[in-house]
PDB file of C-alpha atoms in Angstrom:
ATOM      1  CA  TYR A  22     -20.739 -66.464  40.435  1.00  0.00           C
ATOM      2  CA  SER A  23     -18.862 -69.741  39.735  1.00  0.00           C
ATOM      3  CA  ASP A  24     -19.648 -72.584  37.287  1.00  0.00           C
ATOM      4  CA  GLY A  25     -16.852 -74.914  38.810  1.00  0.00           C
ATOM      5  CA  LEU A  26     -14.697 -75.140  35.660  1.00  0.00           C
ATOM      6  CA  GLY A  27     -11.676 -73.401  37.000  1.00  0.00           C
ATOM      7  CA  LYS A  28     -10.170 -71.791  40.228  1.00  0.00           C
ATOM      8  CA  VAL A  29     -10.357 -68.418  42.014  1.00  0.00           C
ATOM      9  CA  VAL A  30      -7.142 -67.530  43.756  1.00  0.00           C
ATOM     10  CA  ALA A  31      -6.379 -64.598  46.089  1.00  0.00           C
ATOM     11  CA  ILE A  32      -3.089 -62.784  45.248  1.00  0.00           C
ATOM     12  CA  PRO A  33      -0.965 -60.761  47.738  1.00  0.00           C
ATOM     13  CA  VAL A  34      -0.031 -57.949  45.297  1.00  0.00           C
ATOM     14  CA  ALA A  35       3.312 -57.227  46.923  1.00  0.00           C
ATOM     15  CA  ALA A  36       4.733 -60.697  46.354  1.00  0.00           C
ATOM     16  CA  GLY A  37       2.846 -61.665  43.273  1.00  0.00           C
ATOM     17  CA  LEU A  38       2.079 -65.058  44.915  1.00  0.00           C
ATOM     18  CA  ALA A  39      -1.204 -66.767  44.646  1.00  0.00           C
ATOM     19  CA  LYS A  40      -3.391 -68.838  46.988  1.00  0.00           C
ATOM     20  CA  GLU A  41      -6.401 -71.020  45.870  1.00  0.00           C
ATOM     21  CA  ASN A  42      -9.881 -70.208  47.259  1.00  0.00           C
ATOM     22  CA  ALA A  43     -12.679 -72.626  47.428  1.00  0.00           C
ATOM     23  CA  GLY A  44     -14.773 -72.584  44.189  1.00  0.00           C
ATOM     24  CA  GLY A  45     -13.879 -71.061  40.867  1.00  0.00           C
ATOM     25  CA  GLY A  46     -15.061 -70.873  37.518  1.00  0.00           C
ATOM     26  CA  ARG A  47     -14.641 -69.485  33.933  1.00  0.00           C
ATOM     27  CA  LYS A  48     -17.302 -66.857  34.743  1.00  0.00           C
ATOM     28  CA  MET A  49     -16.992 -64.339  37.419  1.00  0.00           C
ATOM     29  CA  VAL A  50     -18.742 -61.165  38.713  1.00  0.00           C
ATOM     30  CA  VAL A  51     -16.782 -59.395  41.528  1.00  0.00           C
ATOM     31  CA  LEU A  52     -18.300 -56.330  43.400  1.00  0.00           C
ATOM     32  CA  LYS A  53     -15.388 -53.950  44.030  1.00  0.00           C
ATOM     33  CA  ARG A  54     -15.229 -50.395  45.508  1.00  0.00           C
ATOM     34  CA  GLN A  55     -17.871 -48.459  43.434  1.00  0.00           C
ATOM     35  CA  LEU A  56     -17.195 -50.497  40.392  1.00  0.00           C
ATOM     36  CA  LEU A  57     -18.802 -53.718  39.067  1.00  0.00           C
ATOM     37  CA  CYS A  58     -16.437 -55.750  36.866  1.00  0.00           C
ATOM     38  CA  ALA A  59     -17.073 -59.022  34.973  1.00  0.00           C
ATOM     39  CA  ILE A  60     -15.370 -61.325  32.623  1.00  0.00           C
ATOM     40  CA  LEU A  61     -17.814 -63.280  30.636  1.00  0.00           C
ATOM     41  CA  LEU A  62     -16.249 -65.909  28.335  1.00  0.00           C
ATOM     42  CA  GLY A  63     -17.730 -67.967  25.645  1.00  0.00           C
ATOM     43  CA  THR A  64     -19.741 -64.943  24.632  1.00  0.00           C
ATOM     44  CA  MET A  65     -19.130 -61.757  22.736  1.00  0.00           C
ATOM     45  CA  LEU A  66     -19.002 -59.677  25.810  1.00  0.00           C
ATOM     46  CA  VAL A  67     -15.485 -59.988  27.263  1.00  0.00           C
ATOM     47  CA  GLY A  68     -15.188 -57.175  29.896  1.00  0.00           C
ATOM     48  CA  VAL A  69     -17.470 -54.885  31.837  1.00  0.00           C
ATOM     49  CA  CYS A  70     -16.959 -52.049  34.043  1.00  0.00           C
ATOM     50  CA  GLN A  71     -19.492 -49.962  35.952  1.00  0.00           C
ATOM     51  CA  VAL A  72     -18.937 -46.495  37.198  1.00  0.00           C
ATOM     52  CA  GLN A  73     -21.697 -46.277  39.882  1.00  0.00           C
ATOM     53  CA  ALA A  74     -21.575 -42.600  40.470  1.00  0.00           C
ATOM     54  CA  ALA A  75     -22.274 -42.165  36.828  1.00  0.00           C
ATOM     55  CA  SER A  76     -24.773 -45.165  36.757  1.00  0.00           C
ATOM     56  CA  SER A  77     -22.914 -46.288  33.520  1.00  0.00           C
ATOM     57  CA  LEU A  78     -22.058 -49.893  32.800  1.00  0.00           C
ATOM     58  CA  PHE A  79     -19.656 -50.150  29.902  1.00  0.00           C
ATOM     59  CA  GLY A  80     -18.540 -53.354  28.168  1.00  0.00           C
ATOM     60  CA  THR A  81     -16.557 -54.345  25.149  1.00  0.00           C
ATOM     61  CA  THR A  82     -17.544 -56.978  22.540  1.00  0.00           C
ATOM     62  CA  TRP A  83     -15.049 -59.107  20.704  1.00  0.00           C
ATOM     63  CA  GLY A  84     -15.122 -61.582  17.926  1.00  0.00           C
ATOM     64  CA  GLY A  85     -11.789 -63.391  17.081  1.00  0.00           C
ATOM     65  CA  GLY A  86      -9.366 -60.972  15.509  1.00  0.00           C
ATOM     66  CA  SER A  87     -11.885 -58.217  14.839  1.00  0.00           C
ATOM     67  CA  PRO A  88     -11.732 -54.780  16.710  1.00  0.00           C
ATOM     68  CA  SER A  89     -13.890 -54.507  19.732  1.00  0.00           C
ATOM     69  CA  THR A  90     -16.989 -52.282  20.116  1.00  0.00           C
ATOM     70  CA  LEU A  91     -17.657 -50.254  23.326  1.00  0.00           C
ATOM     71  CA  VAL A  92     -21.269 -50.661  24.507  1.00  0.00           C
ATOM     72  CA  LYS A  93     -23.300 -49.349  27.425  1.00  0.00           C
ATOM     73  CA  LEU A  94     -25.523 -51.782  29.340  1.00  0.00           C
ATOM     74  CA  ASP A  95     -28.324 -51.574  31.810  1.00  0.00           C
ATOM     75  CA  PRO A  96     -26.570 -52.085  35.191  1.00  0.00           C
ATOM     76  CA  THR A  97     -29.782 -53.573  36.629  1.00  0.00           C
ATOM     77  CA  THR A  98     -30.825 -55.932  33.898  1.00  0.00           C
ATOM     78  CA  GLY A  99     -27.651 -56.357  31.752  1.00  0.00           C
ATOM     79  CA  GLN A 100     -29.527 -55.460  28.723  1.00  0.00           C
ATOM     80  CA  LEU A 101     -27.786 -53.598  25.870  1.00  0.00           C
ATOM     81  CA  ILE A 102     -28.904 -49.986  25.789  1.00  0.00           C
ATOM     82  CA  GLN A 103     -26.360 -48.300  23.561  1.00  0.00           C
ATOM     83  CA  THR A 104     -23.691 -49.281  21.046  1.00  0.00           C
ATOM     84  CA  ILE A 105     -21.184 -46.502  21.398  1.00  0.00           C
ATOM     85  CA  GLY A 106     -18.439 -47.247  18.710  1.00  0.00           C
ATOM     86  CA  SER A 107     -15.495 -49.196  17.581  1.00  0.00           C
ATOM     87  CA  VAL A 108     -12.510 -49.310  19.886  1.00  0.00           C
ATOM     88  CA  GLY A 109     -10.221 -50.064  16.941  1.00  0.00           C
ATOM     89  CA  TYR A 110      -8.462 -52.782  18.856  1.00  0.00           C
ATOM     90  CA  ALA A 111      -9.226 -56.293  19.999  1.00  0.00           C
ATOM     91  CA  VAL A 112      -9.762 -55.741  23.859  1.00  0.00           C
ATOM     92  CA  ASN A 113      -9.159 -58.552  26.277  1.00  0.00           C
ATOM     93  CA  GLY A 114      -9.074 -56.651  29.502  1.00  0.00           C
ATOM     94  CA  LEU A 115     -11.059 -53.627  30.743  1.00  0.00           C
ATOM     95  CA  ASP A 116     -11.161 -51.546  33.886  1.00  0.00           C
ATOM     96  CA  TRP A 117     -11.961 -48.031  35.117  1.00  0.00           C
ATOM     97  CA  ASP A 118      -9.418 -46.047  37.007  1.00  0.00           C
ATOM     98  CA  PRO A 119     -11.392 -44.285  39.952  1.00  0.00           C
ATOM     99  CA  SER A 120      -8.511 -42.029  40.708  1.00  0.00           C
ATOM    100  CA  SER A 121      -8.317 -40.472  37.254  1.00  0.00           C
ATOM    101  CA  GLY A 122     -11.636 -41.346  35.572  1.00  0.00           C
ATOM    102  CA  VAL A 123     -10.016 -43.070  32.724  1.00  0.00           C
ATOM    103  CA  LEU A 124     -11.250 -46.378  31.060  1.00  0.00           C
ATOM    104  CA  TYR A 125      -8.322 -48.572  30.260  1.00  0.00           C
ATOM    105  CA  GLY A 126      -8.138 -51.674  28.125  1.00  0.00           C
ATOM    106  CA  THR A 127      -5.643 -54.251  27.159  1.00  0.00           C
ATOM    107  CA  THR A 128      -5.305 -55.774  23.688  1.00  0.00           C
ATOM    108  CA  SER A 129      -5.328 -59.319  22.486  1.00  0.00           C
ATOM    109  CA  MET A 130      -2.646 -61.352  20.772  1.00  0.00           C
ATOM    110  CA  SER A 131      -4.984 -61.596  17.890  1.00  0.00           C
ATOM    111  CA  ASP A 132      -5.452 -57.676  17.604  1.00  0.00           C
ATOM    112  CA  PRO A 133      -5.731 -56.924  13.758  1.00  0.00           C
ATOM    113  CA  SER A 134      -3.254 -54.003  14.315  1.00  0.00           C
ATOM    114  CA  SER A 135      -0.700 -56.145  15.996  1.00  0.00           C
ATOM    115  CA  TYR A 136      -0.470 -53.746  18.897  1.00  0.00           C
ATOM    116  CA  TYR A 137      -0.239 -55.573  22.040  1.00  0.00           C
ATOM    117  CA  GLY A 138      -0.403 -53.220  24.892  1.00  0.00           C
ATOM    118  CA  LEU A 139      -2.484 -50.679  26.937  1.00  0.00           C
ATOM    119  CA  ILE A 140      -5.039 -48.354  25.584  1.00  0.00           C
ATOM    120  CA  THR A 141      -7.284 -45.667  26.826  1.00  0.00           C
ATOM    121  CA  ILE A 142     -10.957 -45.680  25.767  1.00  0.00           C
ATOM    122  CA  ASP A 143     -13.152 -42.679  25.037  1.00  0.00           C
ATOM    123  CA  THR A 144     -16.428 -43.419  26.778  1.00  0.00           C
ATOM    124  CA  ALA A 145     -18.266 -41.037  24.417  1.00  0.00           C
ATOM    125  CA  THR A 146     -17.021 -42.565  21.045  1.00  0.00           C
ATOM    126  CA  GLY A 147     -15.497 -45.864  21.892  1.00  0.00           C
ATOM    127  CA  ALA A 148     -12.235 -44.901  20.306  1.00  0.00           C
ATOM    128  CA  GLY A 149      -9.158 -46.568  21.788  1.00  0.00           C
ATOM    129  CA  THR A 150      -5.775 -44.788  22.035  1.00  0.00           C
ATOM    130  CA  PRO A 151      -2.476 -46.641  22.564  1.00  0.00           C
ATOM    131  CA  VAL A 152      -0.482 -45.832  25.541  1.00  0.00           C
ATOM    132  CA  GLY A 153       3.237 -46.234  24.719  1.00  0.00           C
ATOM    133  CA  THR A 154       4.470 -48.747  22.135  1.00  0.00           C
ATOM    134  CA  GLY A 155       3.373 -52.066  23.688  1.00  0.00           C
ATOM    135  CA  TRP A 156       4.270 -54.362  26.454  1.00  0.00           C
ATOM    136  CA  GLY A 157       7.683 -55.373  25.273  1.00  0.00           C
ATOM    137  CA  THR A 158       9.560 -58.119  27.191  1.00  0.00           C
ATOM    138  CA  VAL A 159       9.904 -59.016  30.892  1.00  0.00           C
ATOM    139  CA  PRO A 160      12.788 -61.335  32.159  1.00  0.00           C
ATOM    140  CA  ASP A 161      10.686 -64.411  31.047  1.00  0.00           C
ATOM    141  CA  GLY A 162      10.510 -63.080  27.474  1.00  0.00           C
ATOM    142  CA  ASN A 163       7.642 -61.733  25.410  1.00  0.00           C
ATOM    143  CA  VAL A 164       4.285 -61.424  27.157  1.00  0.00           C
ATOM    144  CA  THR A 165       0.843 -60.546  26.712  1.00  0.00           C
ATOM    145  CA  VAL A 166      -1.580 -59.229  29.412  1.00  0.00           C
ATOM    146  CA  VAL A 167      -4.859 -61.222  29.200  1.00  0.00           C
ATOM    147  CA  ALA A 168      -6.830 -59.415  32.054  1.00  0.00           C
ATOM    148  CA  MET A 169      -6.284 -56.129  34.031  1.00  0.00           C
ATOM    149  CA  THR A 170      -7.588 -54.304  36.980  1.00  0.00           C
ATOM    150  CA  VAL A 171      -7.046 -51.090  38.894  1.00  0.00           C
ATOM    151  CA  ASP A 172      -7.250 -50.555  42.677  1.00  0.00           C
ATOM    152  CA  SER A 173      -8.801 -47.845  44.462  1.00  0.00           C
ATOM    153  CA  ASN A 174      -5.634 -45.744  44.495  1.00  0.00           C
ATOM    154  CA  GLY A 175      -5.046 -46.062  40.754  1.00  0.00           C
ATOM    155  CA  ASN A 176      -2.463 -48.819  40.818  1.00  0.00           C
ATOM    156  CA  ALA A 177      -2.968 -51.077  37.711  1.00  0.00           C
ATOM    157  CA  PHE A 178      -2.099 -54.736  37.468  1.00  0.00           C
ATOM    158  CA  GLY A 179      -2.496 -57.408  34.724  1.00  0.00           C
ATOM    159  CA  TRP A 180      -2.107 -61.173  34.467  1.00  0.00           C
ATOM    160  CA  LEU A 181       0.928 -62.110  32.229  1.00  0.00           C
ATOM    161  CA  GLU A 182       0.823 -65.017  29.904  1.00  0.00           C
ATOM    162  CA  ASN A 183       2.750 -66.357  26.983  1.00  0.00           C
ATOM    163  CA  ASN A 184       6.214 -67.256  28.329  1.00  0.00           C
ATOM    164  CA  THR A 185       5.054 -66.808  31.919  1.00  0.00           C
ATOM    165  CA  GLU A 186       1.998 -66.968  34.056  1.00  0.00           C
ATOM    166  CA  ASP A 187       2.519 -64.139  36.659  1.00  0.00           C
ATOM    167  CA  LEU A 188       1.227 -61.066  38.074  1.00  0.00           C
ATOM    168  CA  GLY A 189       2.234 -57.767  36.466  1.00  0.00           C
ATOM    169  CA  ARG A 190       2.266 -54.271  37.429  1.00  0.00           C
ATOM    170  CA  ILE A 191       1.128 -51.854  34.624  1.00  0.00           C
ATOM    171  CA  ASN A 192       2.519 -48.349  34.369  1.00  0.00           C
ATOM    172  CA  THR A 193      -0.477 -46.407  32.953  1.00  0.00           C
ATOM    173  CA  VAL A 194       1.846 -43.451  31.941  1.00  0.00           C
ATOM    174  CA  ALA A 195       4.375 -45.392  29.864  1.00  0.00           C
ATOM    175  CA  GLY A 196       2.158 -48.167  28.848  1.00  0.00           C
ATOM    176  CA  THR A 197       4.716 -50.848  30.106  1.00  0.00           C
ATOM    177  CA  VAL A 198       4.219 -53.856  32.365  1.00  0.00           C
ATOM    178  CA  SER A 199       6.795 -55.345  34.845  1.00  0.00           C
ATOM    179  CA  THR A 200       6.605 -58.728  36.738  1.00  0.00           C
ATOM    180  CA  VAL A 201       5.613 -58.387  40.403  1.00  0.00           C
ATOM    181  CA  GLY A 202       6.828 -61.821  41.341  1.00  0.00           C
ATOM    182  CA  ASP A 203       6.439 -65.453  40.616  1.00  0.00           C
ATOM    183  CA  ALA A 204       2.828 -66.556  41.122  1.00  0.00           C
ATOM    184  CA  GLY A 205       3.704 -70.193  41.422  1.00  0.00           C
ATOM    185  CA  ILE A 206       0.721 -71.315  39.619  1.00  0.00           C
ATOM    186  CA  SER A 207      -0.451 -72.339  36.145  1.00  0.00           C
ATOM    187  CA  VAL A 208      -4.097 -71.411  35.766  1.00  0.00           C
ATOM    188  CA  ASN A 209      -4.630 -69.719  32.239  1.00  0.00           C
ATOM    189  CA  GLY A 210      -5.922 -66.569  33.815  1.00  0.00           C
ATOM    190  CA  GLN A 211      -9.237 -65.280  32.525  1.00  0.00           C
ATOM    191  CA  GLY A 212     -10.282 -62.527  35.013  1.00  0.00           C
ATOM    192  CA  LEU A 213      -8.638 -60.255  37.455  1.00  0.00           C
ATOM    193  CA  ALA A 214     -10.362 -57.853  40.001  1.00  0.00           C
ATOM    194  CA  PHE A 215      -9.814 -56.105  43.319  1.00  0.00           C
ATOM    195  CA  ASP A 216     -12.691 -56.336  46.013  1.00  0.00           C
ATOM    196  CA  SER A 217     -13.709 -53.416  48.146  1.00  0.00           C
ATOM    197  CA  ALA A 218     -10.664 -54.068  50.541  1.00  0.00           C
ATOM    198  CA  ASP A 219      -8.220 -54.089  47.557  1.00  0.00           C
ATOM    199  CA  THR A 220      -7.569 -57.679  47.827  1.00  0.00           C
ATOM    200  CA  LEU A 221      -6.801 -58.913  44.385  1.00  0.00           C
ATOM    201  CA  PHE A 222      -8.495 -62.163  42.917  1.00  0.00           C
ATOM    202  CA  LEU A 223      -7.799 -64.038  39.769  1.00  0.00           C
ATOM    203  CA  VAL A 224     -10.080 -66.410  37.974  1.00  0.00           C
ATOM    204  CA  GLY A 225      -8.470 -69.203  35.922  1.00  0.00           C
ATOM    205  CA  SER A 226      -9.538 -72.134  33.911  1.00  0.00           C
ATOM    206  CA  GLY A 227      -7.917 -75.590  34.187  1.00  0.00           C
ATOM    207  CA  GLY A 228      -4.483 -75.648  35.823  1.00  0.00           C
TER     208      GLY A 228
END
């Protein structure tokens, strides 16, 4: 889905380069592997991931600098069916790792705990647990990850912003991120997702 306000770009993962595709927008729904992931901006719902095998559609809500809440939605209608619990962190990116069965999130620069990094999220309680001590720095300086996604083999990537706008590779064991390469674009990344062929797409606004 596209509302024409931004751009959709395809990113060759190995190089970190980006190429514009026709259309775009600040809202995107991408079908990928056995997962459905969406980034819905301008609403309280900022990330959604569906595990089709379990018929579970998880999302996180977010309001400014407040901690996010993990919720479960009806995968057919999108209606809220359960409020699971507080994540404890302000989530700005969400995806399910199909290789490990772990739900990951990334935290916002406005997180009330000032932890800017990777977390795992308990799908039964909603509780988030930090992985490592935070993103730290890359050659371009301090960064924040504004969107994340995981491919079918469990490789995690994020879109880096602050002092850079590039594709980053996320180490889900150490909780660190490193730059894949110079994307060569300035798009204010809003959503990142792999399709069924593990082609990586980015949705950005403006730029």
